[in-house]
Amino acid sequence: MATDSTAQSGNFISSLTSRLSAWWEGEEASGDGGEDTDVAFASGQGDAMDGAGWPAPRLAAAQLLFGEGCTFPGSKRAITQLIEPLQLGENMTVVDIGAGIGTATRVIAQETGAKVEALEIDPAQVELAQRFAEQSGLGDKVAVVEGSLGNCQIEPGSRDAIFGREALLGESEKDKAFLEMWSLLKPGGQILLADFVAKVPEGAKEDAAEWAKFEKMKPHLTTVDNIKQGLSATHLDVHMAEDISDQFCSHILRGLAGLTDTLKQGNVPKDQRPWIMWEVELWARRVTTLQAGNIGIYRFHASKAIE
């Protein structure tokens, strides 16, 4: 991506964090306020904010950034477009892995009529996902389960599709994950994954080391070819490996740009404010990393052979 684009995004994010700090501190942001804010971010705000868990204030803060019921960038329309290759219908069954608070889970069920099982290991997110599903009237279409690919009660060979956003990033044994996906699929079943990859391996290694300082897990990046080879080795036919980095950055920046207007609508509890700053920095670093060009986010579509 162009250097100008990266610089513009960096300037916008620095300005946003400075304005947030000044707003909450009740004073004008100084010319070098952004630098002070960055130092505070880099410190992680202490051990209580290590980013590894999802306490209630963080869940609330993330939804201020991306909208109620969302802790991940991407609108309902964006999710619908993302899953288009699956051609889902109301008689189909889907597993959403690493489902978070079930944003994509609900969109898939609402837009396609398919029955969706959301797998999520974080209890707080599971509870919130269940609540949102009930509020949306999707009790007959959505099941939220605390679990993961290797730790669930789904019958082998019983599902039509598996979907995941950022489900592989923290997974060090990706080939094992592919095998677990394969085992859950019916003959002809499909996989659609959107995840981070190393586009330029050497450069990605350096970028990931810096990026990982603020991630809630250790990123385990691999190349596009390695993912394609891993899927193929599991007897999955790969149909698509598409770079969607530009679209993903746009979704993040749209959330960041709308944050100020969202916050102006009412007072933000003090326990949410550090988490808002944390989420802004987390996603800002991801934009910067993606725009550097060594790391990207790709959409992969594959299917199990029809026996």
Coordinates of C-alpha atoms in Angstrom, one line a residue:
M1 CA 0.0 0.0 0.0
A2 CA 1.1 3.5 -0.5
T3 CA 3.2 5.3 2.1
D4 CA 0.9 8.3 1.8
S5 CA -2.1 6.2 2.9
T6 CA -0.1 4.8 5.9
A7 CA 0.9 8.3 7.0
Q8 CA -2.6 9.7 6.7
S9 CA -4.0 6.8 8.8
G10 CA -1.3 7.3 11.4
N11 CA -2.0 11.0 11.6
F12 CA -5.7 10.4 11.9
I13 CA -5.3 7.8 14.7
S14 CA -2.8 10.0 16.6
S15 CA -5.3 12.9 16.4
L16 CA -8.1 10.7 17.6
T17 CA -6.2 9.4 20.6
S18 CA -5.1 12.9 21.5
R19 CA -8.7 14.2 21.3
L20 CA -10.0 11.3 23.4
S21 CA -7.4 11.9 26.1
A22 CA -8.0 15.7 26.1
W23 CA -11.8 15.2 26.2
W24 CA -11.7 12.9 29.2
E25 CA -9.0 14.9 31.0
G26 CA -10.9 18.1 30.4
E27 CA -8.1 19.9 28.8
E28 CA -6.9 20.8 25.3
A29 CA -4.6 18.3 23.6
S30 CA -1.1 19.5 23.3
G31 CA 0.9 19.2 20.1
D32 CA 2.8 16.2 21.4
G33 CA -0.1 14.7 23.3
G34 CA -0.3 11.8 20.9
E35 CA 3.3 10.7 21.9
D36 CA 2.4 10.7 25.5
T37 CA -0.7 8.6 24.8
D38 CA 1.4 6.1 22.8
V39 CA 3.7 5.6 25.8
A40 CA 0.7 4.8 28.0
F41 CA -0.6 2.3 25.4
A42 CA 2.8 0.6 25.1
S43 CA 2.9 0.1 28.8
G44 CA -0.3 -1.9 28.6
Q45 CA -1.9 0.2 31.4
G46 CA -0.6 -2.3 33.9
D47 CA -1.2 -6.0 34.5
A48 CA -4.9 -5.5 34.9
M49 CA -5.2 -4.7 31.2
D50 CA -3.1 -7.4 29.5
G51 CA -5.7 -7.8 26.7
A52 CA -6.0 -11.5 27.3
G53 CA -9.5 -11.5 28.6
W54 CA -12.8 -9.9 28.0
P55 CA -14.2 -8.2 31.2
A56 CA -17.5 -6.4 30.9
P57 CA -15.9 -2.9 30.5
R58 CA -13.9 -4.2 27.5
L59 CA -16.9 -5.8 25.8
A60 CA -18.8 -2.5 26.2
A61 CA -15.9 -0.4 24.9
A62 CA -15.4 -2.6 21.8
Q63 CA -19.0 -2.2 20.9
L64 CA -18.7 1.6 21.1
L65 CA -16.1 1.2 18.4
F66 CA -17.9 -1.2 16.1
G67 CA -21.5 -0.9 17.1
E68 CA -23.8 -2.7 19.4
G69 CA -23.4 -6.5 19.2
C70 CA -20.0 -6.1 17.4
T71 CA -16.5 -6.3 18.7
F72 CA -14.9 -6.9 15.3
P73 CA -14.8 -4.6 12.3
G74 CA -17.2 -5.2 9.4
S75 CA -20.9 -4.3 8.9
K76 CA -23.7 -6.7 8.3
R77 CA -23.3 -6.1 4.6
A78 CA -19.6 -6.8 4.8
I79 CA -20.2 -10.2 6.5
T80 CA -22.9 -11.1 4.0
Q81 CA -20.5 -10.3 1.2
L82 CA -17.7 -12.3 2.9
I83 CA -19.7 -15.5 3.1
E84 CA -21.1 -15.3 -0.5
P85 CA -18.9 -18.1 -1.8
L86 CA -20.6 -20.5 0.6
Q87 CA -24.0 -20.1 -1.0
L88 CA -25.7 -21.0 2.2
G89 CA -29.4 -21.8 2.5
E90 CA -32.0 -22.5 5.2
N91 CA -31.5 -26.2 5.2
M92 CA -27.8 -26.0 5.9
T93 CA -25.8 -26.2 9.1
V94 CA -22.8 -23.9 9.9
V95 CA -20.1 -23.8 12.6
D96 CA -18.7 -20.4 13.4
I97 CA -15.3 -20.9 15.1
G98 CA -13.9 -18.3 17.4
A99 CA -17.3 -16.7 17.2
G100 CA -16.7 -13.9 19.8
I101 CA -20.0 -12.4 20.8
G102 CA -21.7 -14.0 17.8
T103 CA -21.9 -11.1 15.4
A104 CA -21.3 -13.1 12.3
T105 CA -23.2 -16.0 13.7
R106 CA -26.4 -13.9 13.9
V107 CA -25.8 -12.3 10.5
I108 CA -25.4 -15.8 8.8
A109 CA -28.6 -17.1 10.5
Q110 CA -30.6 -14.0 9.6
E111 CA -29.4 -13.6 6.1
T112 CA -29.3 -17.2 4.9
G113 CA -31.7 -19.0 7.2
A114 CA -29.0 -21.6 8.0
K115 CA -28.6 -23.0 11.5
V116 CA -25.4 -21.8 13.1
E117 CA -23.4 -23.2 16.0
A118 CA -21.0 -20.6 17.5
L119 CA -17.9 -22.0 19.2
E120 CA -16.1 -19.6 21.6
I121 CA -13.7 -20.3 24.4
D122 CA -14.2 -17.1 26.4
P123 CA -17.1 -17.5 28.9
A124 CA -18.0 -13.8 29.0
Q125 CA -18.3 -13.7 25.2
V126 CA -20.3 -16.9 25.2
E127 CA -22.8 -15.4 27.7
L128 CA -23.2 -12.2 25.7
A129 CA -23.5 -14.1 22.4
Q130 CA -26.3 -16.1 23.9
R131 CA -28.1 -13.0 25.1
F132 CA -27.9 -11.3 21.7
A133 CA -29.1 -14.4 20.0
E134 CA -32.2 -14.5 22.2
Q135 CA -32.8 -10.8 21.8
S136 CA -32.7 -11.2 18.1
G137 CA -35.3 -14.0 18.1
L138 CA -32.8 -16.6 16.8
G139 CA -33.2 -19.2 19.5
D140 CA -34.2 -21.8 16.9
K141 CA -31.4 -20.9 14.5
V142 CA -28.4 -20.2 16.8
A143 CA -26.6 -22.3 19.4
V144 CA -23.7 -20.8 21.3
V145 CA -21.3 -23.2 22.9
E146 CA -18.3 -22.7 25.1
G147 CA -15.7 -24.7 23.2
S148 CA -13.3 -24.9 20.3
L149 CA -12.6 -27.1 17.2
G150 CA -10.7 -29.7 19.2
N151 CA -13.1 -29.5 22.2
C152 CA -16.7 -29.7 21.1
Q153 CA -19.5 -32.2 20.9
I154 CA -20.3 -31.8 17.2
E155 CA -20.8 -35.1 15.5
P156 CA -18.1 -35.8 12.8
G157 CA -19.3 -35.5 9.2
S158 CA -22.4 -33.6 10.2
R159 CA -22.0 -29.9 9.1
D160 CA -22.3 -28.2 5.8
A161 CA -19.9 -25.3 6.4
I162 CA -17.3 -23.9 8.7
F163 CA -16.7 -20.2 9.0
G164 CA -14.1 -18.3 10.9
R165 CA -12.7 -14.7 11.1
E166 CA -9.2 -14.5 12.7
A167 CA -9.6 -18.1 13.9
L168 CA -6.1 -19.2 12.8
L169 CA -4.1 -16.2 14.0
G170 CA -3.3 -17.7 17.5
E171 CA -3.2 -21.3 16.3
S172 CA 0.3 -22.7 16.1
E173 CA -0.8 -26.1 14.7
K174 CA -2.8 -25.0 11.7
D175 CA -2.6 -28.4 10.0
K176 CA -4.2 -30.0 13.0
A177 CA -7.0 -27.3 12.9
F178 CA -7.6 -28.1 9.2
L179 CA -7.9 -31.8 10.0
E180 CA -10.4 -31.0 12.7
M181 CA -12.4 -28.8 10.3
W182 CA -12.4 -31.6 7.7
S183 CA -13.7 -34.1 10.2
L184 CA -16.7 -32.0 11.0
L185 CA -17.8 -31.5 7.4
K186 CA -20.2 -33.6 5.4
P187 CA -19.0 -34.7 2.0
G188 CA -19.2 -31.6 -0.2
G189 CA -19.0 -29.4 2.9
Q190 CA -17.2 -26.0 2.7
I191 CA -14.8 -23.9 4.7
L192 CA -14.5 -20.1 4.5
L193 CA -11.8 -18.4 6.6
A194 CA -10.7 -14.8 6.8
D195 CA -7.3 -14.5 8.5
F196 CA -3.9 -12.8 8.7
V197 CA -1.1 -14.2 6.6
A198 CA 2.6 -13.4 5.9
K199 CA 2.7 -11.9 2.4
V200 CA 6.4 -11.1 2.5
P201 CA 7.8 -13.7 5.0
E202 CA 11.0 -11.9 6.1
G203 CA 9.4 -8.5 6.4
A204 CA 6.3 -10.1 8.1
K205 CA 8.6 -11.7 10.8
E206 CA 9.9 -8.2 11.8
D207 CA 6.5 -6.6 11.6
A208 CA 4.8 -9.3 13.6
A209 CA 7.4 -9.0 16.4
E210 CA 6.4 -5.3 16.9
W211 CA 2.7 -6.0 16.3
A212 CA 2.6 -8.8 18.8
K213 CA 3.5 -6.5 21.7
F214 CA -0.1 -5.4 21.8
E215 CA -2.0 -8.5 20.7
K216 CA -4.1 -10.5 23.2
M217 CA -2.4 -13.7 21.9
K218 CA 0.9 -14.5 20.2
P219 CA 0.3 -14.3 16.4
H220 CA 1.3 -17.4 14.5
L221 CA 1.6 -16.2 10.9
T222 CA 2.2 -18.4 7.9
T223 CA 2.2 -17.8 4.2
V224 CA -0.7 -18.0 1.8
D225 CA 0.9 -21.0 0.1
N226 CA 1.4 -22.8 3.4
I227 CA -2.3 -22.4 4.2
K228 CA -3.3 -23.6 0.7
Q229 CA -1.0 -26.6 1.0
G230 CA -2.3 -27.4 4.5
L231 CA -5.9 -27.4 3.3
S232 CA -5.0 -29.5 0.2
A233 CA -3.0 -32.0 2.4
T234 CA -6.2 -32.4 4.4
H235 CA -8.1 -33.4 1.2
L236 CA -9.8 -30.0 0.9
D237 CA -10.1 -28.5 -2.5
V238 CA -9.0 -24.8 -2.4
H239 CA -11.2 -22.5 -4.6
M240 CA -10.1 -19.1 -3.4
A241 CA -7.2 -17.3 -1.7
E242 CA -8.1 -13.6 -2.0
D243 CA -6.4 -10.5 -0.5
I244 CA -9.0 -8.5 1.4
S245 CA -6.6 -6.3 3.3
D246 CA -7.8 -3.0 1.8
Q247 CA -11.5 -3.8 2.7
F248 CA -10.5 -4.8 6.2
C249 CA -8.6 -1.6 6.8
S250 CA -11.6 0.4 5.6
H251 CA -13.8 -1.3 8.1
I252 CA -11.4 -0.6 10.9
L253 CA -10.9 3.1 9.9
R254 CA -14.7 3.5 9.6
G255 CA -15.2 2.3 13.2
L256 CA -12.4 4.6 14.4
A257 CA -13.8 7.6 12.5
G258 CA -17.2 7.1 13.9
L259 CA -16.0 6.7 17.5
T260 CA -16.0 10.4 18.4
D261 CA -19.6 10.9 17.3
T262 CA -20.6 7.8 19.2
L263 CA -19.0 9.0 22.4
K264 CA -20.6 12.5 22.1
Q265 CA -24.0 10.9 22.5
G266 CA -23.5 10.3 26.2
N267 CA -21.1 9.9 29.2
V268 CA -18.7 7.0 29.1
P269 CA -18.2 5.2 32.4
K270 CA -14.6 5.6 33.7
D271 CA -14.0 1.9 33.7
Q272 CA -14.6 1.7 30.0
R273 CA -12.3 4.6 29.0
P274 CA -9.0 2.8 29.3
W275 CA -10.4 -0.1 27.3
I276 CA -11.6 2.3 24.6
M277 CA -8.1 3.6 24.3
W278 CA -6.8 0.0 24.3
E279 CA -9.1 -1.0 21.5
V280 CA -8.2 2.1 19.4
E281 CA -4.5 1.3 19.8
L282 CA -5.0 -2.4 19.0
W283 CA -6.9 -1.8 15.8
A284 CA -4.7 1.2 14.9
R285 CA -1.6 -1.1 15.1
R286 CA -3.4 -3.6 12.9
V287 CA -4.1 -1.0 10.2
T288 CA -0.5 0.2 10.3
T289 CA 0.8 -3.4 10.0
L290 CA -1.5 -4.2 7.1
Q291 CA -0.7 -1.0 5.3
A292 CA 3.0 -1.8 5.5
G293 CA 2.3 -4.6 3.1
N294 CA 4.3 -7.5 4.6
I295 CA 1.2 -8.9 6.4
G296 CA -2.2 -9.2 4.9
I297 CA -5.6 -10.6 5.6
Y298 CA -6.9 -13.2 3.1
R299 CA -10.2 -14.9 2.4
F300 CA -9.9 -18.7 1.9
H301 CA -12.6 -20.9 0.4
A302 CA -12.3 -24.6 0.3
S303 CA -14.5 -27.7 0.2
K304 CA -14.5 -31.4 1.0
A305 CA -14.8 -33.8 -1.8
I306 CA -18.2 -35.3 -2.5
E307 CA -17.9 -39.1 -1.9

